[in-house]
Coordinates of C-alpha atoms in Angstrom, one line a residue:
X28 CA 0.0 0.0 0.0
X29 CA 1.9 3.1 -1.3
X30 CA 0.3 6.1 0.4
X31 CA 1.9 9.2 -1.0
X32 CA -0.5 11.7 0.4
X33 CA 2.3 13.5 2.3
X34 CA 3.5 14.8 -1.1
X35 CA 0.6 17.3 -0.9
X36 CA 2.3 19.1 2.0
X37 CA 3.5 22.6 1.3
X38 CA 7.1 21.6 1.9
X39 CA 7.3 20.3 -1.6
X40 CA 7.4 21.8 -5.1
X41 CA 5.8 20.1 -8.1
X42 CA 9.2 18.7 -9.2
X43 CA 9.5 16.9 -5.9
X44 CA 6.1 15.3 -6.3
X45 CA 6.9 14.1 -9.8
X46 CA 10.2 12.8 -8.7
X47 CA 8.7 10.8 -5.8
X48 CA 5.9 9.3 -7.8
X49 CA 8.3 8.3 -10.7
X50 CA 10.8 6.8 -8.3
X51 CA 8.1 4.9 -6.3
X52 CA 7.0 3.1 -9.5
X53 CA 10.6 2.5 -10.6
X54 CA 11.8 1.2 -7.3
X55 CA 9.0 -1.3 -6.9
X56 CA 10.1 -2.9 -10.2
X57 CA 13.9 -2.6 -10.0
X58 CA 15.2 -2.8 -6.4
X59 CA 12.5 -4.5 -4.3
X60 CA 14.5 -7.7 -4.6
X61 CA 17.8 -6.2 -3.4
X62 CA 18.6 -7.6 0.1
X63 CA 22.3 -8.5 -0.1
X64 CA 23.1 -12.1 0.1
X65 CA 26.4 -11.2 -1.6
X66 CA 26.5 -7.7 -0.2
X67 CA 29.5 -6.4 -2.1
X68 CA 28.2 -7.6 -5.5
X69 CA 24.7 -6.4 -4.7
X70 CA 25.9 -2.9 -3.7
X71 CA 28.0 -2.6 -6.8
X72 CA 25.1 -3.7 -9.0
X73 CA 22.7 -1.2 -7.2
X74 CA 25.1 1.7 -7.8
X75 CA 25.2 0.8 -11.4
X76 CA 21.4 0.4 -11.6
X77 CA 20.8 3.7 -9.8
X78 CA 23.3 5.5 -12.0
X79 CA 22.0 4.1 -15.3
X80 CA 18.5 5.2 -14.3
X81 CA 19.6 8.7 -13.5
X82 CA 18.8 8.7 -9.8
X83 CA 22.4 9.3 -8.6
X84 CA 22.4 12.7 -10.4
X85 CA 20.5 13.9 -7.3
X86 CA 23.3 12.8 -5.0
X87 CA 25.8 15.3 -6.3
X88 CA 25.9 19.0 -6.7
X89 CA 26.6 20.8 -10.0
X90 CA 24.9 20.3 -13.4
X91 CA 28.3 20.7 -15.1
X92 CA 29.5 17.6 -13.2
X93 CA 26.6 15.4 -13.7
X94 CA 24.3 16.6 -10.9
X95 CA 20.6 17.2 -11.3
X96 CA 20.9 20.8 -10.1
X97 CA 23.7 23.2 -9.2
X98 CA 23.1 22.6 -5.5
X99 CA 22.1 19.4 -3.8
X100 CA 18.3 19.5 -3.2
X101 CA 17.8 18.1 0.3
X102 CA 14.1 17.4 -0.2
X103 CA 14.9 15.4 -3.3
X104 CA 17.6 13.5 -1.4
X105 CA 15.1 12.7 1.4
X106 CA 12.3 11.7 -0.9
X107 CA 14.7 9.3 -2.7
X108 CA 16.0 7.8 0.5
X109 CA 12.5 7.3 1.9
X110 CA 11.3 5.7 -1.3
X111 CA 14.2 3.4 -1.7
X112 CA 14.3 2.4 2.0
X113 CA 10.6 1.4 1.7
X114 CA 11.6 -1.2 -0.9
X115 CA 15.2 -2.2 0.1
X116 CA 17.5 -1.0 2.8
X117 CA 20.5 -1.9 0.6
X118 CA 19.3 0.2 -2.2
X119 CA 18.9 3.2 0.2
X120 CA 22.4 2.5 1.4
X121 CA 23.9 2.4 -2.1
X122 CA 22.3 5.8 -3.0
X123 CA 23.0 7.5 0.3
X124 CA 26.7 6.6 0.3
X125 CA 27.2 8.0 -3.2
X126 CA 25.9 11.3 -1.8
X127 CA 27.6 11.3 1.6
X128 CA 30.9 9.9 0.2
X129 CA 31.2 12.7 -2.4
X130 CA 29.3 15.4 -0.5
X131 CA 32.5 17.2 0.6
X132 CA 33.6 17.4 -3.0
X133 CA 30.2 18.8 -4.0
X134 CA 30.4 21.4 -1.3
X135 CA 34.0 22.5 -1.3
X136 CA 35.9 20.7 -4.0
X137 CA 37.9 22.3 -6.8
X138 CA 36.6 22.3 -10.4
X139 CA 39.2 19.6 -11.2
X140 CA 38.1 17.5 -8.3
X141 CA 34.5 17.8 -9.2
X142 CA 35.1 16.9 -12.8
X143 CA 37.3 13.9 -11.9
X144 CA 35.0 12.4 -9.2
X145 CA 31.5 13.8 -9.2
X146 CA 30.9 13.0 -12.9
X147 CA 31.7 9.3 -12.3
X148 CA 29.6 9.2 -9.0
X149 CA 26.6 10.6 -10.8
X150 CA 26.9 8.0 -13.6
X151 CA 27.5 5.1 -11.1
X152 CA 30.9 4.6 -12.6
X153 CA 32.7 5.2 -9.2
X154 CA 31.8 4.3 -5.7
X155 CA 32.4 6.8 -2.9
X156 CA 33.1 6.6 0.8
X157 CA 33.2 9.0 3.7
X158 CA 36.0 8.3 6.2
X159 CA 35.5 10.3 9.4
X160 CA 35.2 7.9 12.4
X161 CA 38.1 6.4 14.2
X162 CA 38.5 3.7 16.9
X163 CA 38.7 6.5 19.6
X164 CA 36.9 9.2 17.7
X165 CA 33.3 8.6 16.8
X166 CA 30.9 11.2 18.0
X167 CA 33.9 13.2 19.4
X168 CA 35.3 14.1 16.0
X169 CA 37.8 16.6 17.6
X170 CA 39.6 13.6 19.2
X171 CA 40.7 12.4 15.7
X172 CA 44.2 11.0 15.7
X173 CA 44.8 10.0 12.0
X174 CA 47.6 12.4 11.0
X175 CA 48.3 14.3 7.8
X176 CA 51.8 15.7 7.3
X177 CA 52.7 18.0 4.4
X178 CA 55.9 17.0 2.5
X179 CA 56.5 19.4 -0.3
X180 CA 53.7 19.1 -2.8
X181 CA 52.4 15.9 -1.2
X182 CA 50.6 14.9 2.0
X183 CA 51.5 11.8 4.0
X184 CA 48.7 10.1 5.9
X185 CA 49.2 7.8 8.9
X186 CA 46.5 6.3 11.2
X187 CA 43.2 4.4 11.0
X188 CA 39.6 4.9 10.2
X189 CA 36.8 2.6 11.2
X190 CA 33.1 1.9 10.6
X191 CA 33.6 3.2 7.1
X192 CA 30.6 2.3 4.8
X193 CA 31.6 1.1 1.4
X194 CA 35.0 0.2 2.9
X195 CA 36.5 -2.4 0.6
X196 CA 34.5 -1.6 -2.5
X197 CA 34.8 2.2 -2.9
X198 CA 36.9 3.6 -5.7
X199 CA 37.8 6.7 -3.6
X200 CA 37.5 7.8 0.0
X201 CA 37.1 11.3 1.5
X202 CA 39.4 11.1 4.5
X203 CA 39.5 13.5 7.4
X204 CA 42.9 13.8 9.2
X205 CA 44.6 15.9 11.7
X206 CA 46.8 18.4 9.8
X207 CA 47.8 20.5 12.9
X208 CA 47.0 24.0 11.9
X209 CA 45.3 24.6 15.3
X210 CA 44.2 22.6 18.3
X211 CA 41.0 20.5 18.3
X212 CA 38.6 20.7 15.4
X213 CA 40.4 23.6 13.8
X214 CA 43.4 21.4 12.9
X215 CA 41.6 18.9 10.6
X216 CA 41.7 18.8 6.8
X217 CA 39.9 16.7 4.2
X218 CA 41.6 14.7 1.5
X219 CA 40.6 12.4 -1.4
X220 CA 42.4 9.1 -1.4
X221 CA 41.9 6.7 -4.3
X222 CA 41.6 3.0 -3.7
X223 CA 44.9 1.2 -4.4
X224 CA 47.1 4.1 -3.3
X225 CA 50.3 2.7 -1.8
X226 CA 50.2 2.8 2.0
X227 CA 46.4 2.6 2.1
X228 CA 45.0 -0.8 3.1
X229 CA 41.7 -2.4 4.1
X230 CA 42.7 -3.6 7.6
X231 CA 39.5 -5.4 8.4
X232 CA 36.0 -6.0 7.0
X233 CA 33.3 -5.6 9.6
X234 CA 30.1 -7.7 9.6
X235 CA 27.0 -6.1 11.1
X236 CA 23.4 -7.2 11.7
X237 CA 22.1 -5.5 8.6
X238 CA 24.8 -6.4 6.1
X239 CA 26.5 -3.8 4.0
X240 CA 30.1 -3.1 3.0
X241 CA 31.9 -1.9 6.1
X242 CA 35.6 -1.8 7.0
X243 CA 38.4 -0.5 9.0
X244 CA 41.0 1.5 7.0
X245 CA 44.7 1.8 7.6
X246 CA 47.1 4.4 6.4
X247 CA 50.9 3.8 6.6
X248 CA 53.1 6.5 5.1
X249 CA 50.4 7.0 2.5
X250 CA 51.5 9.7 0.1
X251 CA 48.9 11.7 -2.0
X252 CA 49.3 14.9 -4.0
X253 CA 48.5 18.1 -2.1
X254 CA 46.0 18.8 -4.9
X255 CA 43.8 16.0 -3.3
X256 CA 43.0 18.2 -0.3
X257 CA 39.4 19.5 -0.3
X258 CA 39.2 23.1 0.7
X259 CA 41.9 24.9 2.7
X260 CA 44.1 23.5 5.4
X261 CA 42.3 23.2 8.7
X262 CA 38.8 23.4 7.1
X263 CA 38.1 19.7 7.3
X264 CA 35.9 19.8 10.4
X265 CA 33.7 22.5 8.9
X266 CA 33.4 20.6 5.6
X267 CA 32.5 17.4 7.5
X268 CA 29.8 19.2 9.5
X269 CA 28.4 20.9 6.4
X270 CA 28.3 17.5 4.7
X271 CA 26.5 15.9 7.6
X272 CA 24.0 18.8 7.8
X273 CA 23.0 18.0 4.2
X274 CA 22.6 14.3 4.8
X275 CA 21.5 14.0 8.5
X276 CA 17.9 14.8 7.5
X277 CA 18.1 12.1 4.9
X278 CA 18.9 9.5 7.6
X279 CA 15.5 10.5 9.1
X280 CA 14.0 10.0 5.7
X281 CA 15.4 6.5 5.4
X282 CA 13.9 5.7 8.8
X283 CA 10.6 6.9 7.5
X284 CA 10.8 4.6 4.6
X285 CA 11.5 1.6 6.9
X286 CA 8.6 2.7 9.2
X287 CA 6.1 3.1 6.3
X288 CA 7.0 -0.4 5.0
X289 CA 6.5 -1.8 8.5
X290 CA 3.1 -0.1 8.8
X291 CA 2.2 -1.6 5.4
X292 CA 3.2 -5.1 6.6
X293 CA 1.3 -4.6 9.9
X294 CA -1.9 -3.6 8.1
X295 CA -1.6 -6.6 5.8
X296 CA -1.1 -8.9 8.7
X297 CA -3.9 -7.3 10.8
X298 CA -6.5 -7.5 8.1
X299 CA -5.7 -11.1 6.9
X300 CA -4.7 -12.9 10.1
X301 CA -7.8 -14.6 11.6
X302 CA -8.0 -15.2 15.4
X303 CA -11.0 -16.2 17.5
X304 CA -13.5 -15.9 14.6
X305 CA -12.3 -12.4 13.6
X306 CA -9.3 -10.7 12.1
X307 CA -6.5 -9.3 14.2
X308 CA -7.6 -5.8 13.1
X309 CA -10.9 -6.2 14.8
X310 CA -9.3 -6.2 18.2
X311 CA -9.2 -2.7 19.9
X312 CA -5.6 -3.4 21.1
X313 CA -4.5 -3.8 17.5
X314 CA -6.4 -0.7 16.4
X315 CA -4.8 1.4 19.1
X316 CA -1.3 0.2 18.1
X317 CA -2.0 0.9 14.4
X318 CA -3.1 4.4 15.3
X319 CA 0.0 5.0 17.3
X320 CA 2.2 3.8 14.5
X321 CA 0.6 6.0 11.9
X322 CA 0.8 9.1 14.2
X323 CA 4.5 8.4 15.0
X324 CA 5.3 8.2 11.3
X325 CA 3.5 11.5 10.4
X326 CA 5.1 13.3 13.3
X327 CA 8.5 12.2 12.1
X328 CA 7.7 13.0 8.5
X329 CA 6.8 16.6 9.4
X330 CA 10.0 17.1 11.3
X331 CA 12.1 15.5 8.5
X332 CA 10.7 17.5 5.7
X333 CA 10.6 20.7 7.7
X334 CA 14.4 20.3 8.2
X335 CA 15.0 19.5 4.5
X336 CA 12.8 22.5 3.4
X337 CA 14.7 24.8 5.7
X338 CA 18.1 23.7 4.4
X339 CA 16.9 24.2 0.8
X340 CA 15.9 27.7 1.7
X341 CA 19.4 28.4 3.1
X342 CA 18.2 28.7 6.7
X343 CA 20.1 27.3 9.7
X344 CA 19.1 23.7 10.2
X345 CA 21.4 22.2 12.8
X346 CA 18.7 21.9 15.5
X347 CA 15.9 20.9 13.1
X348 CA 18.0 18.2 11.5
X349 CA 18.9 16.8 14.9
X350 CA 15.3 16.8 15.9
X351 CA 14.3 15.0 12.7
X352 CA 16.9 12.3 13.0
X353 CA 16.2 11.7 16.7
X354 CA 12.4 11.4 16.3
X355 CA 12.4 9.6 13.0
X356 CA 14.9 6.9 13.9
X357 CA 13.6 6.3 17.5
X358 CA 10.0 6.3 16.2
X359 CA 10.8 3.9 13.4
X360 CA 12.3 1.5 15.8
X361 CA 9.0 1.5 17.8
X362 CA 6.9 1.2 14.7
X363 CA 8.9 -1.8 13.4
X364 CA 8.9 -3.5 16.7
X365 CA 5.1 -3.2 16.9
X366 CA 4.8 -4.6 13.3
X367 CA 7.0 -7.5 14.2
X368 CA 4.9 -8.2 17.3
X369 CA 1.8 -8.4 15.1
X370 CA 3.5 -10.9 12.9
X371 CA 4.2 -13.1 15.9
X372 CA 6.5 -16.1 15.2
X373 CA 6.5 -15.3 11.5
X374 CA 8.1 -11.9 12.4
X375 CA 11.3 -13.4 13.5
X376 CA 11.8 -15.8 10.6
X377 CA 15.0 -14.9 8.8
X378 CA 14.6 -12.7 5.7
X379 CA 10.9 -12.0 6.3
X380 CA 10.2 -8.2 5.6
X381 CA 9.6 -7.2 9.2
X382 CA 12.7 -9.2 10.3
X383 CA 14.9 -7.4 7.8
X384 CA 13.4 -4.1 8.9
X385 CA 14.1 -4.9 12.6
X386 CA 17.8 -5.4 11.7
X387 CA 18.1 -2.5 9.3
X388 CA 16.7 0.2 11.6
X389 CA 19.0 -0.3 14.5
X390 CA 22.1 1.2 13.1
X391 CA 20.2 4.4 12.1
X392 CA 19.9 5.3 15.8
X393 CA 23.7 5.4 16.0
X394 CA 25.4 6.5 12.7
X395 CA 25.8 10.1 11.7
X396 CA 25.3 11.0 15.4
X397 CA 23.7 8.7 17.9
X398 CA 20.4 9.7 19.5
X399 CA 22.2 11.0 22.6
X400 CA 24.4 13.2 20.5
X401 CA 21.3 14.6 18.8
X402 CA 19.9 15.4 22.2
X403 CA 23.1 17.3 23.1
X404 CA 22.9 19.3 19.8
X405 CA 19.3 20.2 20.3
X406 CA 19.9 21.4 23.9
X407 CA 23.0 23.3 22.9
X408 CA 21.1 25.2 20.2
X409 CA 18.3 26.0 22.7
X410 CA 20.7 27.2 25.3
X411 CA 22.6 29.3 22.7
X412 CA 19.4 31.2 22.0
X413 CA 18.8 31.9 25.7
X414 CA 22.4 33.0 26.4
X415 CA 22.8 35.4 23.5

């Protein structure tokens, strides 16, 4: 049951409504099967499929470099992630990482960098990765230890990154490293490292409950041209935060997609499962749960698309994006848990839709800022208003 009534909300322009409806029909036909038994091969195939169909053009900025528009349209990104997630978590992942992995280049790259990388990302010819987290620096990005040392017209990288999505299959990685211009977050720079660069290795592949390509990266005297730096020296933290501001709302949108699919599955189960001479949907307890699920989804959707709309208007969005991610991911976990409960024993059978959703949603409450970090961000922004 594909309910697209939220497209009538005033957050969207007609182009967004057309995009969402076209993608909804396309995704049901082309990616509903994609659930990753051979996760590396499936992700590579999905990137190619999404590129060939033109959807990856929305993940990069700059018409001259293959993008759908000169600036990334956050509402389009969110609608695409929600629609893909409803059909396949792996398809959503493949799309999202093309955007996040190349986002720093879209926002702050040179013309040469954009031409070399974004054009291939938009076509699906190159797979991108975003390498920020470290073993001792996850939410606390300023604790980063991976070092970047300038040596003439080259930069030498030493250190590790971990929890890197697309690790092991990416063609290039946007790597954030401590370059030392100033203490803390002001001494971090961003660099593009091509796969296969001497001194760069995949130290470990990481298996998680909802399979996707994930790895720990290791840099040992890894030399890259200084021309591979994105932006000026010491601007890496700002570039990373700008990138996350674009895509944090889209994490909420992916959670919405998962939650909407869970509600679809719950409604199907409730109206077809017979118990005690009636259907499950005839019980008031079931009706109350369905009402709560639907309300949770709409509440999260309003926050998500408010944040995306504000960013597209060029307004500050840090607090709103944090609210959207927190409410959408936590709410989706509750909706999916309720759907699984309605399915009973069938709900925990491996590879059933609600079982996949149960595994897929959990990571969204952690990556790109755990729920607790979003709470800190929201409180910080509130207190900043009071204290100024």
